[in-house]
Coordinates of C-alpha atoms and ligand atoms in Angstrom, one line a residue:
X90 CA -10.6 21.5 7.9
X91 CA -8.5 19.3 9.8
X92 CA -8.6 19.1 14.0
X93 CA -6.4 21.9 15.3
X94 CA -4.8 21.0 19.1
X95 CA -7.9 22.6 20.6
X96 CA -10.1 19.9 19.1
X97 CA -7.4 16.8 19.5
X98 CA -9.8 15.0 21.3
X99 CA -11.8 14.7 18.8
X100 CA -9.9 12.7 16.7
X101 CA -9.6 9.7 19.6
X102 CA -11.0 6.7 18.5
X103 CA -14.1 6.1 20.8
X104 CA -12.8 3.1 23.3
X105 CA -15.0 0.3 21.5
X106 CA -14.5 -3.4 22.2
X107 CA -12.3 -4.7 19.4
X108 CA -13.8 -7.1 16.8
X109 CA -17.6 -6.6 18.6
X110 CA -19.3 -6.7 15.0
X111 CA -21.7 -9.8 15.0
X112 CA -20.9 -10.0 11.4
X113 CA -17.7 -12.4 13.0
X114 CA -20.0 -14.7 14.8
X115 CA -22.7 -15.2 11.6
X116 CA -19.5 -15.8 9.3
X117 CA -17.5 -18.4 12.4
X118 CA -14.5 -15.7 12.4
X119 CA -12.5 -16.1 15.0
X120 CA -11.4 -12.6 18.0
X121 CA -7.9 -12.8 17.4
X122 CA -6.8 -9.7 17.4
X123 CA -3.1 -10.5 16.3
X124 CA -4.6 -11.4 13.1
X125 CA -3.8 -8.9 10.6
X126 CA -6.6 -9.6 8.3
X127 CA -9.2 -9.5 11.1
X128 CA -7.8 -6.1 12.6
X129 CA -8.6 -5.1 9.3
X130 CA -11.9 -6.0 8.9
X131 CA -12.8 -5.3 12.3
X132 CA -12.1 -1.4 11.2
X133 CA -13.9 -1.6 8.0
X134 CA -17.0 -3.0 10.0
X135 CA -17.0 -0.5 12.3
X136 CA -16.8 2.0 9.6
X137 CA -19.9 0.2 8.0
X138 CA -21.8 0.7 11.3
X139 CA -21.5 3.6 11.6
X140 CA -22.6 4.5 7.8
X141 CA -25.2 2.2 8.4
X142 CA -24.1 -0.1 5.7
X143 CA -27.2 -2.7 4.8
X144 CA -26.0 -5.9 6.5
X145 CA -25.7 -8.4 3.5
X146 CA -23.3 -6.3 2.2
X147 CA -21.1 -6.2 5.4
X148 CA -20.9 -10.0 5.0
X149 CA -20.3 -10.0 1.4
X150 CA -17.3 -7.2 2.1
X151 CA -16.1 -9.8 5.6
X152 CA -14.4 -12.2 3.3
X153 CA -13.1 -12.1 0.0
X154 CA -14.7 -13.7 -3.0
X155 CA -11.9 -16.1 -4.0
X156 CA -8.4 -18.0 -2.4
X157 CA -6.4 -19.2 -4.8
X158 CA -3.7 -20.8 -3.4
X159 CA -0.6 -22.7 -5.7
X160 CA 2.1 -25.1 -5.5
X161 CA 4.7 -24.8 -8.2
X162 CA 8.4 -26.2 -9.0
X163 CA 11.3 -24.4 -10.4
X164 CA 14.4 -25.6 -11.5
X165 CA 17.3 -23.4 -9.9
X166 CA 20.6 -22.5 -10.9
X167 CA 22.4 -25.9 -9.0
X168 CA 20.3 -27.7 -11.0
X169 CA 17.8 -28.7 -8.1
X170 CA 14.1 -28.1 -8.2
X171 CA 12.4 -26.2 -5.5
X172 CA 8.5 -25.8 -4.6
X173 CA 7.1 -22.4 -4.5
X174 CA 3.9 -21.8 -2.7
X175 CA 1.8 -18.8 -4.7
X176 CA -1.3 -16.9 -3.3
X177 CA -3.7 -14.7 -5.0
X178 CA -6.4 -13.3 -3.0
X179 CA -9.3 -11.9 -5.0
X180 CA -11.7 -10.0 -2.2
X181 CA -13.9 -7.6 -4.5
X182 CA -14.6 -6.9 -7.9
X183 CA -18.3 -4.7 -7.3
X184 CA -16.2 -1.5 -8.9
X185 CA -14.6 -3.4 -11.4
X186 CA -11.7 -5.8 -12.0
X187 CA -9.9 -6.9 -9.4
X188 CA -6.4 -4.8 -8.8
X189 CA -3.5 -5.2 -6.5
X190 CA 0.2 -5.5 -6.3
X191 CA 2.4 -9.1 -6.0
X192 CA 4.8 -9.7 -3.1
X193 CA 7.8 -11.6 -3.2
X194 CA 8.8 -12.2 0.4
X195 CA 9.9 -14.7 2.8
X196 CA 6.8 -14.0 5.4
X197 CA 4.0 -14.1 2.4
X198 CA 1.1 -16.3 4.0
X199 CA -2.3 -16.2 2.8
X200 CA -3.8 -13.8 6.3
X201 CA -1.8 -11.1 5.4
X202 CA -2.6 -11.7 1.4
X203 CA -6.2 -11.4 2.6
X204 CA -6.0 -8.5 4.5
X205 CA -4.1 -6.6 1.5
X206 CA -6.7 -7.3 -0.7
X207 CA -9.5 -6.0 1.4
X208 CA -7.1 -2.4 2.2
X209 CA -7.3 -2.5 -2.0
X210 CA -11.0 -2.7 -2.3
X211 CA -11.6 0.0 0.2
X212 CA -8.1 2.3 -1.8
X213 CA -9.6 2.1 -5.0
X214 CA -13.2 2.9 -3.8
X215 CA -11.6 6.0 -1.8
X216 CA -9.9 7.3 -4.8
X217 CA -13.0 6.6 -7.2
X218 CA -11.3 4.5 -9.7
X219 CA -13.4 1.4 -11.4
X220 CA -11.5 -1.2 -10.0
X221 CA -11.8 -3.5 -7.4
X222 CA -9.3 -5.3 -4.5
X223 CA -7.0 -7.9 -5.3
X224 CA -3.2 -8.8 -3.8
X225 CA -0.7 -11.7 -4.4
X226 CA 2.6 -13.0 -3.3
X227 CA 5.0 -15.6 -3.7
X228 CA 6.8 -17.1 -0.5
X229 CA 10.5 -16.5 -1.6
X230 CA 13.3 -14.4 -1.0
X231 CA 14.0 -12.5 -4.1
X232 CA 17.1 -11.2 -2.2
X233 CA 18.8 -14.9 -2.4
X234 CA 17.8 -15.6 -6.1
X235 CA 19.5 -14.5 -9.1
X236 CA 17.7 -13.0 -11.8
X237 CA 17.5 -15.9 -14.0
X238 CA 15.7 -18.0 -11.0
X239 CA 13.4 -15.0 -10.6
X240 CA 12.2 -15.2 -13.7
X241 CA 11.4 -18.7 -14.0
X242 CA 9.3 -18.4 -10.3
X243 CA 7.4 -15.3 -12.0
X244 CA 7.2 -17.4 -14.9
X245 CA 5.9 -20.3 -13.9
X246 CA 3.5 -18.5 -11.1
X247 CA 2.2 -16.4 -14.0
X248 CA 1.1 -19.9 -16.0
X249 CA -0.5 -21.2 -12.9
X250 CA -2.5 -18.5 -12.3
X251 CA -3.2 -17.6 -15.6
X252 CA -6.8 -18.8 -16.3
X253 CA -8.1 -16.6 -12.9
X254 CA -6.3 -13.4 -13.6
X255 CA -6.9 -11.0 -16.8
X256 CA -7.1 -7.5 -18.2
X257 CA -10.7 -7.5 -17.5
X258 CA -10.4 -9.5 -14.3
X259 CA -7.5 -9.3 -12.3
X260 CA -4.7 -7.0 -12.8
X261 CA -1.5 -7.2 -10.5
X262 CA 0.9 -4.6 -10.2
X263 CA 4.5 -4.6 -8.0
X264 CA 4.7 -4.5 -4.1
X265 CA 7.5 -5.6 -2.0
X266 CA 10.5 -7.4 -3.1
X267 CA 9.3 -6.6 -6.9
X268 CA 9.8 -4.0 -9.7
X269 CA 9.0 -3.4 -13.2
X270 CA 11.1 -6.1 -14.6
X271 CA 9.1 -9.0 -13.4
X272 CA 6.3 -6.9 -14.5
X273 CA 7.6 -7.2 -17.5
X274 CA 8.1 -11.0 -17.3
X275 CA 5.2 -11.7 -16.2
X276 CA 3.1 -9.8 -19.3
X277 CA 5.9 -11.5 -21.8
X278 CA 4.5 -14.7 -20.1
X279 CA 0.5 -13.5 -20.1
X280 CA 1.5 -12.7 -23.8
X281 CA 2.6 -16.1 -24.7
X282 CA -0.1 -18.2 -23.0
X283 CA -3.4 -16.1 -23.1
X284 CA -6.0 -15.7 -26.5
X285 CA -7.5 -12.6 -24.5
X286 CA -7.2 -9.4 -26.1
X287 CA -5.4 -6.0 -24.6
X288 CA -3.1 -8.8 -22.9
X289 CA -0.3 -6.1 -22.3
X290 CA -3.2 -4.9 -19.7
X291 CA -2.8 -7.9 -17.5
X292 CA -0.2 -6.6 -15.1
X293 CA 0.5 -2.9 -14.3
X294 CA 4.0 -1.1 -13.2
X295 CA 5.5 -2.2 -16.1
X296 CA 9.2 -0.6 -17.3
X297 CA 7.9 2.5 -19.2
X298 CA 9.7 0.9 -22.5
X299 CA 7.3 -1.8 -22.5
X300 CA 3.8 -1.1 -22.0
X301 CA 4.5 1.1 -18.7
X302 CA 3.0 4.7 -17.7
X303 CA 5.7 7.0 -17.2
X304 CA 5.3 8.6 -13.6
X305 CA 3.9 4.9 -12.0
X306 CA 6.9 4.2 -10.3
X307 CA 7.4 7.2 -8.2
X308 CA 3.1 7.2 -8.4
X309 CA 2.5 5.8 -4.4
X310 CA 5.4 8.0 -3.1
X311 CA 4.1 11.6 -5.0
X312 CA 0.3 10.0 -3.8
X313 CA 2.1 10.5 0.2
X314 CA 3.2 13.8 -0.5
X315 CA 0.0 14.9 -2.6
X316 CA -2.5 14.4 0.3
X317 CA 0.2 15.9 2.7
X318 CA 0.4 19.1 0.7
X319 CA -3.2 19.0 1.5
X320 CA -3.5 17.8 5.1
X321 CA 0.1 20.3 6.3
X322 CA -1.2 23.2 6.0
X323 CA -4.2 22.7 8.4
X324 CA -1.9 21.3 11.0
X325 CA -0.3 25.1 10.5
X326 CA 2.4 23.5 8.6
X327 CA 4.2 23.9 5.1
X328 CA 6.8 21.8 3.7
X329 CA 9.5 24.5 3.6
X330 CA 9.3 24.7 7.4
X331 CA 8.7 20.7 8.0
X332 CA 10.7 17.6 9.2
X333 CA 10.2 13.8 8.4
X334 CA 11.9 10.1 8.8
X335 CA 11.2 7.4 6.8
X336 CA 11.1 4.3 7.6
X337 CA 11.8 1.7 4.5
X338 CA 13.5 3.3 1.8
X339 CA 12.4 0.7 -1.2
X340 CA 10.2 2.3 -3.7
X341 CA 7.8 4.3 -2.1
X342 CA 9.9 5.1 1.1
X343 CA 12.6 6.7 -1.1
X344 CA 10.4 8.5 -3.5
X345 CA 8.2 9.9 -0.6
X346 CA 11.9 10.9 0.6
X347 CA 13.4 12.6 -2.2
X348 CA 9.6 14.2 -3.4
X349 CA 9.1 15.6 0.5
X350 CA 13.2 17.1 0.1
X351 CA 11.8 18.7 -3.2
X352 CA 9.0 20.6 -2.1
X353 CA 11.8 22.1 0.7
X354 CA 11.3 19.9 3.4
X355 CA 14.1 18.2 5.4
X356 CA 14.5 14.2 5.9
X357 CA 16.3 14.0 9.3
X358 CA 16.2 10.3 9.2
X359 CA 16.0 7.0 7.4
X360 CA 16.2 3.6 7.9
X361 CA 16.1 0.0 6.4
X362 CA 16.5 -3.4 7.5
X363 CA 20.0 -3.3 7.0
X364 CA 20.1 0.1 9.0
X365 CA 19.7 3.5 9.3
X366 CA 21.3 7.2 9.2
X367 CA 20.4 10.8 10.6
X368 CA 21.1 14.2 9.6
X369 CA 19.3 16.8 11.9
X370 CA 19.8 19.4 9.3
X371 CA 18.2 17.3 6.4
X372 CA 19.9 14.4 4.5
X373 CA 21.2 14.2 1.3
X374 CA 18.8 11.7 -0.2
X375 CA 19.3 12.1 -3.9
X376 CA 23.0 10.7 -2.5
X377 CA 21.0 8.3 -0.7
X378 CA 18.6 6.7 -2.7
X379 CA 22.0 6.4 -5.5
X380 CA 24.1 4.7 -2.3
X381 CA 20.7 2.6 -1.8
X382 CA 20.3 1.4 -5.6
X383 CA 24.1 0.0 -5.5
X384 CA 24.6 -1.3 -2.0
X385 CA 21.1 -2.5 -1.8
X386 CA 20.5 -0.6 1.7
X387 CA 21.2 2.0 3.8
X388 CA 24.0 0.7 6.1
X389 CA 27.2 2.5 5.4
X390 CA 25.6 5.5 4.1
X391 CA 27.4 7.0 7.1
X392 CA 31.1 6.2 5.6
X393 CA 30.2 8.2 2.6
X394 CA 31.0 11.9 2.4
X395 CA 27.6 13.0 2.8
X396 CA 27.0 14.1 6.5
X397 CA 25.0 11.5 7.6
X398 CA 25.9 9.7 11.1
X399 CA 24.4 5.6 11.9
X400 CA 21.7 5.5 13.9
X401 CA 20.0 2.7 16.1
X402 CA 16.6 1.3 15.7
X403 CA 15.6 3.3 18.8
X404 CA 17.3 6.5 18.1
X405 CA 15.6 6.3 14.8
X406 CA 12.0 6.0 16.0
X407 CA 13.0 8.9 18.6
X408 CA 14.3 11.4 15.9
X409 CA 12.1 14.5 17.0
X410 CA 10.5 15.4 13.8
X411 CA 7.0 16.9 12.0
X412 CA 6.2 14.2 10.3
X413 CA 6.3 10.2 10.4
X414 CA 6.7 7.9 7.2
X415 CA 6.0 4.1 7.9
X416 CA 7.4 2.6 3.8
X417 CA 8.3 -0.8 5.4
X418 CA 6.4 -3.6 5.9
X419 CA 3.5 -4.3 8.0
X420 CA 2.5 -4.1 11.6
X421 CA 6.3 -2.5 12.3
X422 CA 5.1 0.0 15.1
X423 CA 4.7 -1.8 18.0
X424 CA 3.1 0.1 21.2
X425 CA 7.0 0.0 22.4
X426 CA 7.9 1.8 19.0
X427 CA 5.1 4.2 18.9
X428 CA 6.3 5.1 22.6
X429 CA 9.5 6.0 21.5
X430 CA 8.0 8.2 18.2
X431 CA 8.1 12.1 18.6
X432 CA 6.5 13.6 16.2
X433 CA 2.8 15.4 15.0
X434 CA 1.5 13.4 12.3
X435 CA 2.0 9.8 10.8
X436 CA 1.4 9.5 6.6
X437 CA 0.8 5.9 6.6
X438 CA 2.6 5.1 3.0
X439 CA 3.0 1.6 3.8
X440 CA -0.1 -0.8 4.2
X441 CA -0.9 -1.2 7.7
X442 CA 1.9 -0.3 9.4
X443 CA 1.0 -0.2 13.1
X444 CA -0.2 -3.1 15.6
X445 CA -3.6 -1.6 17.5
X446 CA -2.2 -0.8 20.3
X447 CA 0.4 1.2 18.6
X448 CA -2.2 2.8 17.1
X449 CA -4.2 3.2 20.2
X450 CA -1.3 4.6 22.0
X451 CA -0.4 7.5 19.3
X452 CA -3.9 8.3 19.0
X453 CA -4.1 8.7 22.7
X454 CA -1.4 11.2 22.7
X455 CA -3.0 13.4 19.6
X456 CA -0.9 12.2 17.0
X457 CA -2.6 12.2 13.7
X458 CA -2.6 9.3 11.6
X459 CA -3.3 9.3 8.1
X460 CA -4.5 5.7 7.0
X461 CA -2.5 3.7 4.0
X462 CA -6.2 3.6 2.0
X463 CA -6.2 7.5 1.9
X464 CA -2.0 8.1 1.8
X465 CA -0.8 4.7 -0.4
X466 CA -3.6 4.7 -2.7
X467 CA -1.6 7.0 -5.3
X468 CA 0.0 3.6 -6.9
X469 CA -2.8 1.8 -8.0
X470 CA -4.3 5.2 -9.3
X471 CA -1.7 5.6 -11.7
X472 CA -1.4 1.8 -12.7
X473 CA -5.1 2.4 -13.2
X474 CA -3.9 5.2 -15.9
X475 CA -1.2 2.7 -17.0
X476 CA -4.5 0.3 -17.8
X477 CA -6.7 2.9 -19.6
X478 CA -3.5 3.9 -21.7
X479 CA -2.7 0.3 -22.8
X480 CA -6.4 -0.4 -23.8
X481 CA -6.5 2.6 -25.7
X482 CA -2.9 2.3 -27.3
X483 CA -2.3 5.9 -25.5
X484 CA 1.0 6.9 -23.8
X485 CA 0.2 10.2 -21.6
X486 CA 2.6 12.6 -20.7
X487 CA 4.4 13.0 -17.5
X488 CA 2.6 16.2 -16.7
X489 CA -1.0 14.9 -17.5
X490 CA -0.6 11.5 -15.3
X491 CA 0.7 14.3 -12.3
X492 CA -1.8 16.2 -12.7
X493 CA -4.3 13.2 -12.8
X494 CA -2.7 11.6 -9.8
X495 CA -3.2 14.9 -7.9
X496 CA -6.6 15.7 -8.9
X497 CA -7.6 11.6 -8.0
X498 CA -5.6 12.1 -4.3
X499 CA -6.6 15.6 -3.4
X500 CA -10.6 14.3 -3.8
X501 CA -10.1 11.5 -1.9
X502 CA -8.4 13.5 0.9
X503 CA -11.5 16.1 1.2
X504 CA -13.6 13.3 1.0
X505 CA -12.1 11.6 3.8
X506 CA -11.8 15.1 5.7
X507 CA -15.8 15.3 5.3
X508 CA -16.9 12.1 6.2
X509 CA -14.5 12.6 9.9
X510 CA -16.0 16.0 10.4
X511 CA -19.5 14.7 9.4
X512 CA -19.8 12.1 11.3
X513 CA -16.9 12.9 14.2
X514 CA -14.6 9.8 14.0
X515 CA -10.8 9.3 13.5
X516 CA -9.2 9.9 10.3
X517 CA -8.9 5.9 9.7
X518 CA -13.1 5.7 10.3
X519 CA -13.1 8.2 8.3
X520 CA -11.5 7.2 5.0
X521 CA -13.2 3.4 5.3
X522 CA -16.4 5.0 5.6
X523 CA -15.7 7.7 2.1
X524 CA -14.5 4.2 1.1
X525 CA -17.8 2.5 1.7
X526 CA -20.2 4.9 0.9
X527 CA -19.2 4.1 -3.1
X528 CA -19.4 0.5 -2.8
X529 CA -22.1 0.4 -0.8
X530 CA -23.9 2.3 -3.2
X531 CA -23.2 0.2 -6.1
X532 CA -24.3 -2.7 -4.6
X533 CA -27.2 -1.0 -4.2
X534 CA -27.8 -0.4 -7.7
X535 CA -26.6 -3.9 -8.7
X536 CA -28.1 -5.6 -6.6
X537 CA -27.5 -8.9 -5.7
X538 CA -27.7 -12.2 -8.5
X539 CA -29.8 -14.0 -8.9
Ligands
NAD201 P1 10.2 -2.3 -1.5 O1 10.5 -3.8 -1.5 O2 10.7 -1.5 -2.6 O3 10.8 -1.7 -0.1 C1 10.6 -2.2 1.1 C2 11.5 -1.5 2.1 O4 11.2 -1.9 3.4 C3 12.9 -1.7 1.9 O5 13.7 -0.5 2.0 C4 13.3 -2.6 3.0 O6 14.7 -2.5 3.4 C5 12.4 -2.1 4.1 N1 12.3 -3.1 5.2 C6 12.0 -4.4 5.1 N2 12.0 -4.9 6.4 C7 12.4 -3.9 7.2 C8 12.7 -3.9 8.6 N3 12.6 -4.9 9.4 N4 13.1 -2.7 9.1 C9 13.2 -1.6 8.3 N5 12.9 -1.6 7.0 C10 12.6 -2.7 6.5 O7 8.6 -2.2 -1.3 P2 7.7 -1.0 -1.6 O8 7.1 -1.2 -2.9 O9 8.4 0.3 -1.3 O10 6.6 -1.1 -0.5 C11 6.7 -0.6 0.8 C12 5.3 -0.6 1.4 O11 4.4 0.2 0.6 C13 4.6 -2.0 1.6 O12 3.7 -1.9 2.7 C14 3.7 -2.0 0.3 O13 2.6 -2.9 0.5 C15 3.3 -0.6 0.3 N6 2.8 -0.1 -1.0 C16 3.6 -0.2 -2.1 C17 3.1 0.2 -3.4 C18 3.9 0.3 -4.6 O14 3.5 0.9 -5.6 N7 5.1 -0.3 -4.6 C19 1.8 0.8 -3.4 C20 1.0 0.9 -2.3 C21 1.5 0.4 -1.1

C-alpha cells in the first residue's frame, strides 16, 4: 500500500548531505551537484547503502564500463561535409547485453549520455528483464536535416560504431529526436556491414513492417499509465475521476496522453517547446496528437476548432490537476517550476526530469513522485520482446505483448512499493534499491574475473 496523507511524511527523503558516499573520493569524482550524471549516481549510492550493497560492486556500478566516443563526416545536401560527434556509453552488462535508446539532439554531450545509461541498468534490473544499461546520441538537430542527411548521419554512425555494438552486445532502440525509421536504417546498415547472426536484433523500435514488435511504439507511454492504474487507486484515485498535463508531447508524452484519455481520465493541459494549450474540461488529444504529427508541435492547436485556449509556460505548470507527466527532456523542473506545480502526484515518464532541488521542494510539500526507472521502463521492456521475437523469428500479437508489458510493469511497481515500505524511504530509494537487489545479487553469483 502506498502512503495515504496521514503518513506523507514518510515519504520525505531524510535531509542527507548530497553526494556524501566515499565511493566519489576512492573513484576522484568530483561534488558537483549540477552534474546530471553524478546526481544520478549519488541516488543510486544511497540506495546501495542502504541495502547494504558489498562495496566493490558500488564502484563497479560508479562508472560505466566503456566511453566510446566518435568523430564522423557526412556529406550534406549543399554539397559540404560536416563533422558529427557520436557517443555511446556502455555502463553495465552483468544482466545481459547492454540496451538503451539513441538521441539525436543538439545538447547530446557525453555527462548526460552517462547518466542515461546508468538510469537503464538500474530500468531493466527493476523490471527483471536480462539486459543490461546502455544509451547513445548524436550531437545534431534532426529538426534542421532533411531525411536524406539523416540517413547518411545514422549511416555512417552505425559503421563507426559497428564493431562495439551487437545483438548479443549492445542493442539501441529510439529516444529523442528519433523513430522507427532510422531504426530501420540503422539495421539496413548493421545488415550490410556485420557477419553476426540474428543481425535484425541489433537495434530495437523498428517500424513493425521490418523486424518491429507491434505495440513498441506506444510501449513507454501504456508502461506510465500501467503502473498508474496501479499506484491511483491507493492515492483514493481512479482514472475516470482524474486530471493530468503533460509536458512534451513526442512519443511517449502523447501516448501517455491519449492512453490516460482512454481509461476516462481528462488531459487539462499540454505543452511543447513550441507551446502549449488548456482545456479544463479535458482536451481533445486524438485531435491533438493528428495537429502534432502535421505541424510538428503544439502551437496553434488553439486556432483549430477543438476547444483548446494557448497557454504560457507558467500557467501551464500551474494548471491545478491530479496528476503530473514530465515527457520532455531532462532536468525541466526547476525549484521555480515545481513551485508553480499544483498537483498530487508526479509519473516521471521522462528520464530525469527534475533538478534536486525541484525535487526536494515537491517532496517537501507531499507530492509523490514516481521515478523514470519504475514509470519509463515500459519501452525497453517491449523492445526487449521485440529482441526475443526477432531471435526466434516470432511476431506476437498485440494482445500478448500488452499483456506482457503489464504483467513486467505491475511487478516492478509492487516491488518498488515493498522495498519503500520495507525499508521506509522515498519512492525513488525505493525503486533503485528493487533495482539493486537483482544486480547485486548476480554479481554475487558471478563473481568477479579473474
Ligand atoms: P520525442 O523526441 O518524441 O519527444 C520529445 C518531446 O519533448 C517533444 O514533444 C518536444 O517538443 C518536447 N520538448 C523538447 N524541449 C522542450 C521544452 N524546452 N519544453 C517543452 N517541451 C519540450 O522524445 P520521446 O521519445 O517522447 O522521449 C521523451 C522522454 O522520454 C525523454 O526523456 C526520453 O529519454 C524518455 N524516454 C523515451 C523512451 C522511448 O521509448 N521513446 C523510453 C524511455 C524514456
Amino acid at each position: 500500500m502506498m502512503s495515504t496523507s496521514t503518513d506523507k511524511a514518510s515519504i520525505v527523503a531524510p535531509t542527507r548531505e548530497l553526494m556524501a558516499s566515499t565511493v566519489f573520493d576512492e573513484l576522484g569524482m568530483e561534488r558537483d551537484s549540477d552534474n546530471l550524471y553524478l546526481q544520478i549516481i549519488d541516488s543510486m549510492l544511497h540506495a546501495a547503502e542502504i541495502l547494504e550493497v558489498p562495496r566493490h560492486i558500488q564502484l563497479i556500478l560508479a562508472q560505466p564500463k566503456n566511453e566510446i566516443m566518435v568523430h564522423f563526416p557526412v556529406l550534406m545536401d549543399n554539397g559540404h561535409y560536416a563533422l558529427f560527434k557520436g557517443y555511446r556509453v556502455q555502463h553495465n552488462n552483468a544482466l545481459g547485453p547492454y540496451k538503451g535508446g539513441l538521441r539525436f539532439h543538439p545538447h547530446v554531450g557525453l555527462d548526460d549520455v552517462k547518466a542515461l545509461s546508468a538510469l537503464m541498468t538500474m530500468k531493466c534490473s527493476l523490471v527483471r528483464i536480462p539486459m543490461g544499461g546502455g544509451k547513445g546520441g548524436i550531437k545534431c538537430d534532426p529538426r534542421a536535416m532533411s531525411q536524406n542527411e539523416l540517413m547518411r548521419v545514422t549511416r555512417r554512425f552505425v559503421s563507426a560504431i559497428a564493431a562495439q555494438i551487437g545483438p548479443d552486445r549492445d542493442i539501441p532502440a529510439p529516444d529523442v529526436g528519433t523513430n522507427a525509421q532510422v531504426m530501420a536504417w540503422f539495421a539496413d546498415t548493421y545488415m550490410q556491414i556485420s557477419d553476426k547472426q540474428n543481425k535484425m536484433a541489433v537495434v530495437t523500435g523498428k517500424p513493425v513492417e521490418f523486424g518491429g514488435s507491434l505495440g513498441r511504439e506506444k510501449a513507454t507511454g501504456q508502461g506510465v499509465i500501467d503502473v498508474l492504474a496501479e499506484i491511483l487507486p491507493d492515492i483514493g484515485l481512479a482514472f475516470k475521476d482524474a486530471t493530468c498535463s503533460v509536458l512534451g508531447f513526442g512519443n511517449v508524452g502523447s501516448w501517455a496522453a491519449k492512453l490516460f484519455a482512454e481509461r476516462g481520465g481528462k488531459v487539462r493541459a499540454a505543452m511543447d517547446h513550441t507551446g502549449g494549450v488548456y482545456n479544463p474540461d479535458g482536451l481533445d488529444v486524438l485531435a491533438l496528437d493528428e495537429y502534432v504529427r502535421e505541424h510538428r508541435g503544439i502551437a496553434g492547436f488553439e486556432k483549430t476548432r477543438h476547444g483548446a485556449e494557448a497557454i504560457s509556460e507558467e500557467d501551464f505548470y500551474r494548471v491545478p490537476v491530479d496528476v503530473f507527466i514530465p515527457a520532455a527532456l531532462e532536468q525541466m523542473i526547476t525549484e521555480e517550476k515545481a513551485s508553480w506545480l499544483d498537483c498530487k502526484l508526479i509519473a516521471e515518464a521522462a528520464n530525469a526530469p527534475m533538478t534536486p532541488p525541484g525535487e526536494r521542494a515537491l517532496m517537501a510539500r507531499g507530492v509523490e513522485i514516481l521515478p523514470a526507472i519504475l514509470c519509463s521502463a515500459g519501452g525497453v521492456t517491449v523492445s526487449y520482446f521485440e529482441w526475443v521475437q526477432n531471435r526466434t523469428n516470432q511476431s506476437w500479437d498485440l494482445e500478448k505483448v500488452d499483456d506482457e508489458l503489464n504483467r513486467h510493469m505491475v511487478l516492478a511497481a509492487r516491488r518498488t512499493q515493498l522495498a519503500r515500505h520495507r525499508f521506509g524511504v522515498d519512492m525513488r530509494t525505493a525503486a533503485y534499491i528493487a533495482a539493486l537487489e537483482q544486480i547485486a545479487q548476480v554479481y554475487q553469483l558471478r563473481g568477479i574475473f579473474p
